[in-house]
Each structure stands twice: as C-alpha cells, then as structure tokens.
Short mmCIF file of C-alpha atoms in Angstrom, two decimals:
data_model
loop_
_atom_site.label_atom_id
_atom_site.label_comp_id
_atom_site.label_asym_id
_atom_site.label_seq_id
_atom_site.Cartn_x
_atom_site.Cartn_y
_atom_site.Cartn_z
CA MET A 29 1.10 -7.36 5.54
CA VAL A 30 4.72 -7.48 6.55
CA GLY A 31 7.39 -8.09 3.95
CA SER A 32 10.97 -7.38 3.01
CA ILE A 33 12.55 -6.18 -0.21
CA SER A 34 15.62 -8.32 -0.91
CA PRO A 35 18.41 -7.90 -3.47
CA ALA A 36 17.23 -10.92 -5.45
CA MET A 37 13.61 -9.68 -5.72
CA ASP A 38 13.82 -5.43 -5.52
CA VAL A 39 9.97 -5.87 -6.21
CA ASP A 40 6.94 -7.63 -4.30
CA THR A 41 3.43 -7.95 -5.72
CA PHE A 42 -0.01 -8.38 -4.18
CA SER A 43 -3.57 -8.37 -5.49
CA PHE A 44 -7.01 -7.31 -4.29
CA ASP A 45 -10.52 -7.37 -5.71
CA ALA A 46 -12.62 -4.22 -5.97
CA LEU A 47 -15.87 -3.08 -7.53
CA ALA A 48 -15.96 0.11 -9.57
CA GLY A 49 -16.46 3.06 -7.21
CA GLU A 50 -15.12 1.43 -4.04
CA GLY A 51 -12.62 3.51 -2.09
CA ILE A 52 -9.11 2.05 -1.80
CA LEU A 53 -6.32 3.12 0.55
CA LEU A 54 -2.79 1.69 0.37
CA ARG A 55 0.17 2.69 2.54
CA MET A 56 3.67 1.23 2.52
CA ALA A 57 5.96 2.04 5.44
CA ASP A 58 9.70 1.45 5.85
CA THR A 59 9.86 -0.41 9.18
CA GLY A 60 13.60 -0.99 9.40
CA SER A 61 16.67 1.09 9.99
CA THR A 62 17.34 1.21 6.26
CA THR A 63 17.07 3.96 3.69
CA LEU A 64 14.16 2.27 1.92
CA SER A 65 12.03 4.78 -0.01
CA PRO A 66 8.69 2.96 -0.37
CA GLN A 67 7.12 3.01 -3.83
CA ILE A 68 3.61 1.71 -4.69
CA THR A 69 2.31 1.09 -8.21
CA VAL A 70 -1.28 -0.04 -8.86
CA PHE A 71 -2.29 -1.82 -12.08
CA LEU A 72 -5.89 -2.01 -13.30
CA PRO A 73 -7.70 -5.32 -13.86
CA SER A 74 -7.43 -4.55 -17.59
CA GLY A 75 -3.62 -4.41 -17.24
CA GLY A 76 -2.79 -0.71 -17.50
CA GLN A 77 -0.94 1.24 -14.83
CA HIS A 78 -3.35 3.30 -12.75
CA LEU A 79 -1.36 5.09 -10.02
CA ASN A 80 2.21 5.35 -8.79
CA THR A 81 3.71 7.14 -5.78
CA TRP A 82 6.74 7.04 -3.50
CA ALA A 83 7.98 8.73 -0.32
CA THR A 84 10.98 8.73 1.99
CA SER A 85 9.33 6.68 4.78
CA VAL A 86 5.58 6.16 4.10
CA ALA A 87 4.08 6.02 0.59
CA HIS A 88 0.32 6.60 0.37
CA LEU A 89 -2.31 6.04 -2.36
CA SER A 90 -6.01 6.75 -1.98
CA PHE A 91 -8.38 6.37 -4.93
CA SER A 92 -11.78 5.27 -6.17
CA ALA A 93 -11.59 2.04 -8.18
CA PRO A 94 -12.30 2.98 -11.82
CA GLU A 95 -13.29 -0.56 -12.84
CA SER A 96 -14.34 -3.85 -11.26
CA GLY A 97 -11.94 -6.79 -11.04
CA THR A 98 -8.60 -7.88 -9.60
CA TYR A 99 -5.99 -5.14 -9.14
CA THR A 100 -2.25 -5.78 -8.87
CA VAL A 101 -0.11 -3.84 -6.40
CA GLU A 102 3.66 -3.67 -6.91
CA VAL A 103 5.85 -2.45 -4.03
CA ARG A 104 9.55 -1.68 -4.23
CA ASP A 105 12.25 0.73 -3.21
CA ASN A 106 12.33 3.91 -5.27
CA ILE A 107 15.65 3.79 -7.13
CA GLY A 108 16.36 7.50 -6.71
CA GLY A 109 19.31 7.47 -9.10
CA GLY A 110 21.27 4.72 -7.33
CA ALA A 111 21.10 1.04 -6.51
CA MET A 112 17.84 -0.12 -4.94
CA ASP A 113 17.90 -0.41 -1.19
CA THR A 114 16.53 -3.45 0.59
CA GLY A 115 14.73 -3.85 3.89
CA PRO A 116 11.55 -4.59 5.80
CA TYR A 117 8.24 -2.85 5.20
CA GLU A 118 4.56 -3.04 6.10
CA LEU A 119 1.79 -2.67 3.54
CA PHE A 120 -1.59 -1.46 4.82
CA TYR A 121 -4.77 -1.95 2.77
CA THR A 122 -8.29 -0.67 3.36
CA LYS A 123 -11.37 -0.83 1.14
CA ALA A 124 -14.60 1.09 1.66
CA PRO A 125 -17.37 0.30 2.04
CA GLY A 126 -16.56 -2.60 4.30
CA ALA A 127 -13.53 -1.47 6.28
CA ALA A 128 -14.06 -1.93 10.02
CA GLU A 129 -10.75 -3.05 11.52
CA HIS A 130 -11.81 -2.04 15.02
CA GLY A 131 -15.58 -2.31 14.75
CA GLN A 132 -18.36 0.19 14.40
CA LEU A 133 -18.23 3.59 16.10
CA VAL A 134 -21.12 4.29 18.45
CA PRO A 135 -22.38 7.86 19.03
CA GLY A 136 -21.56 9.20 22.48
CA THR A 137 -18.66 6.81 23.12
CA SER A 138 -14.90 7.05 22.72
CA VAL A 139 -12.18 4.65 21.56
CA ALA A 140 -8.46 4.42 22.31
CA GLY A 141 -5.85 3.01 19.97
CA PHE A 142 -2.34 3.22 18.62
CA VAL A 143 -1.31 4.14 15.08
CA ASP A 144 1.74 2.27 13.78
CA LEU A 145 3.96 3.95 11.19
CA GLY A 146 1.92 3.83 7.97
CA ASP A 147 -1.27 2.49 9.60
#
C-alpha cells in the first residue's frame, strides 16, 4: 500500500484479519526525500497495544498473531523530540500461511526479482 503522512493527519490506520498462530510481517518504508522515520504500532482485536517499532528508513515488525480477529495497524512518523515530519511511504504486509506473492517455488528451478525498499 502506498500512502503519505500529511500535517493534518500525522497518523494513518489499516486493518487485517488473522487467526491465532498465523505469522505476520509488516514493513513501512520512507519512499520520499524526506526525513520520515517510519513507526508501526499494532493493536490486538481485543483493543490492547501489541507491538510498536520505528526506524530511520524502514520499520519492521514480525510476529505470531496471539489471538484471532481484526488487528489495527497505525503508521506515523516517529516524533523524535520534534515536530512530526510528513511524506510518502509504502506499507508491506504478508501473512503466513498463505503468502505467495510470486507463486510457489519449484525444486531445481530459479527465480529472478527485484526488492523495493521495505519489500
């Protein structure tokens, strides 16, 4: 997903469904020429905060879903002691089992690809 943090909003939210035990991977990458420090916060279906992380260019969370239901993901710039920066970002989401963006790997073959920042 491609988005942009703007001064009027400093926060974007998304949701995803998961069953307890499924593997979740979230990455948020600063894709502009800004000083955006991506921050990801994940809230449980029951409402409590589960995980929070930030980084200078790509924030990354990987976890096993502790409960079944709809999770909320909040993305923003990490304040870092000053005013929040704004700018474009990409949010990458993968859930396992079930993730197969480029299809199934076959023994004895090779694949070629390109990894975007944060992908």
